[in-house]
Amino acid sequence: MDNKRTMLKKALYAAFPHTIPILAGFWFLGLTYGVYMNVSGFSFWYPMLISLTVFAGSIEFVAVNMLLGAFSPLQALAMTLMVNARHLFYGISMLEKYRGLGLKKAYLIFGMCDETFSINYTACIPKDVDRGWFMFFVTLLNHLYWFSGSTLGGIFGSFIKFDTTGLSFVMTAMFIVIFMEQWLKEDRHAGALMGIGVCTACLLIFGANHFIIPSMIAILGILTIFRKVFEKGKSLS
Amino acid sequence: MTLPQQAVTIAMVVLGTVLTRFLPFLLFSAGKSMPPYVRYLGKLLPSAVFGLLVVYSLKDTAILTGNHGIPELIACALVIALHVWKRQMLLSIAGGTIAYMALVQFVF
């Protein structure tokens, strides 16, 4: 029993530093989301329950518009599948890492948002720390940050007065750092460069609101067609 | 929208999200060996998807109007420089964000 407590503590202490940037990012974005719901006429129960059950940032912002519009459950489902289709990629990438983790696995998959995925995918977990519990705490902490930020935003939304213009850049900065971490870990950058190139091209062609799906199709298509080229260059295990 | 309608709408969002997260694990369950193609995608996709997220987070930058994305350009360069220099995640993110806020609030 004591051993288990020590092991859990160790995993929590190892996981927490990795989530500090997410704490900053999620509290800001969560607060923003809560405030947004607040000014859209929803009580704090809404951001509180939605952040707990959905836990996927971008679609939660979209869901505010859905709740304000006409009742259309099928459209809500289709929209969610499209906005969150990238999770399919995350899942495929995490098949091996989440394998054999028992009951924890269900929660790890449920809570696999962008940020949780990128930490759990890239983190170098020390040998003496339990991998499963490390990833569990990363997921749980991020979930709690988002949940508390959204709820507080919903409650205190109307009282925030300082100029927050530009704070949303925290998301961009975070994704750049995540991209760089991945970049520094791989010895060939064909995939990374292709991702940036293809998405930029799709953004220019299809515009900001419609480029995600074409980008994903193009990425999959290029990886499939040029598999030999990518595999030959990829000497990483 | 009535309360039950709101509940159904949110349930649909939950369902859609859960589906996208669980589907790969249901299709390629443990024990069965994964098709080599899926294994290959799992290795190559993350780099490309992280690239996608960077582009996604910058998608609303106005290049042709307003301040032509100059604050974004400066702040992104700063994030990259800080991260190459110190490789401290929080420092790179905070530095870039504070610089961006200062740029859009006081400079541009």
mmCIF file with all atom_site columns, C-alpha atoms in Angstrom, chain A residues 11 19 38 61 91 111 113-114 140 161-162 175 180 182 189 205 208 211 231 235:
data_model
loop_
_atom_site.group_PDB
_atom_site.id
_atom_site.type_symbol
_atom_site.label_atom_id
_atom_site.label_alt_id
_atom_site.label_comp_id
_atom_site.label_asym_id
_atom_site.label_entity_id
_atom_site.label_seq_id
_atom_site.pdbx_PDB_ins_code
_atom_site.Cartn_x
_atom_site.Cartn_y
_atom_site.Cartn_z
_atom_site.occupancy
_atom_site.B_iso_or_equiv
_atom_site.pdbx_formal_charge
_atom_site.auth_seq_id
_atom_site.auth_comp_id
_atom_site.auth_asym_id
_atom_site.auth_atom_id
_atom_site.pdbx_PDB_model_num
ATOM 1  C CA . ALA A 1 11  ? 4.269   9.851  -11.041 1.00 0.00 ? 11  ALA A CA 1
ATOM 2  C CA . THR A 1 19  ? 1.545   20.460 -17.440 1.00 0.00 ? 19  THR A CA 1
ATOM 3  C CA . ASN A 1 38  ? -21.569 33.967 -19.562 1.00 0.00 ? 38  ASN A CA 1
ATOM 4  C CA . PHE A 1 61  ? -16.465 27.306 -28.466 1.00 0.00 ? 61  PHE A CA 1
ATOM 5  C CA . GLY A 1 91  ? -5.420  7.680  -31.371 1.00 0.00 ? 91  GLY A CA 1
ATOM 6  C CA . GLY A 1 111 ? -9.267  12.855 -21.942 1.00 0.00 ? 111 GLY A CA 1
ATOM 7  C CA . CYS A 1 113 ? -7.192  16.515 -26.007 1.00 0.00 ? 113 CYS A CA 1
ATOM 8  C CA . ASP A 1 114 ? -4.510  18.158 -28.199 1.00 0.00 ? 114 ASP A CA 1
ATOM 9  C CA . LEU A 1 140 ? -6.226  14.426 -15.100 1.00 0.00 ? 140 LEU A CA 1
ATOM 10 C CA . LYS A 1 161 ? -11.565 44.184 -16.422 1.00 0.00 ? 161 LYS A CA 1
ATOM 11 C CA . PHE A 1 162 ? -7.875  44.191 -17.477 1.00 0.00 ? 162 PHE A CA 1
ATOM 12 C CA . PHE A 1 175 ? 1.733   24.738 -30.584 1.00 0.00 ? 175 PHE A CA 1
ATOM 13 C CA . MET A 1 180 ? 9.741   22.281 -32.102 1.00 0.00 ? 180 MET A CA 1
ATOM 14 C CA . GLN A 1 182 ? 8.859   17.016 -31.972 1.00 0.00 ? 182 GLN A CA 1
ATOM 15 C CA . HIS A 1 189 ? 11.821  16.419 -40.927 1.00 0.00 ? 189 HIS A CA 1
ATOM 16 C CA . ILE A 1 205 ? -6.832  27.792 -51.203 1.00 0.00 ? 205 ILE A CA 1
ATOM 17 C CA . ALA A 1 208 ? -9.546  29.870 -42.608 1.00 0.00 ? 208 ALA A CA 1
ATOM 18 C CA . PHE A 1 211 ? -9.048  24.219 -44.660 1.00 0.00 ? 211 PHE A CA 1
ATOM 19 C CA . GLU A 1 231 ? 9.819   5.232  -44.804 1.00 0.00 ? 231 GLU A CA 1
ATOM 20 C CA . SER A 1 235 ? 15.444  5.663  -39.532 1.00 0.00 ? 235 SER A CA 1
#
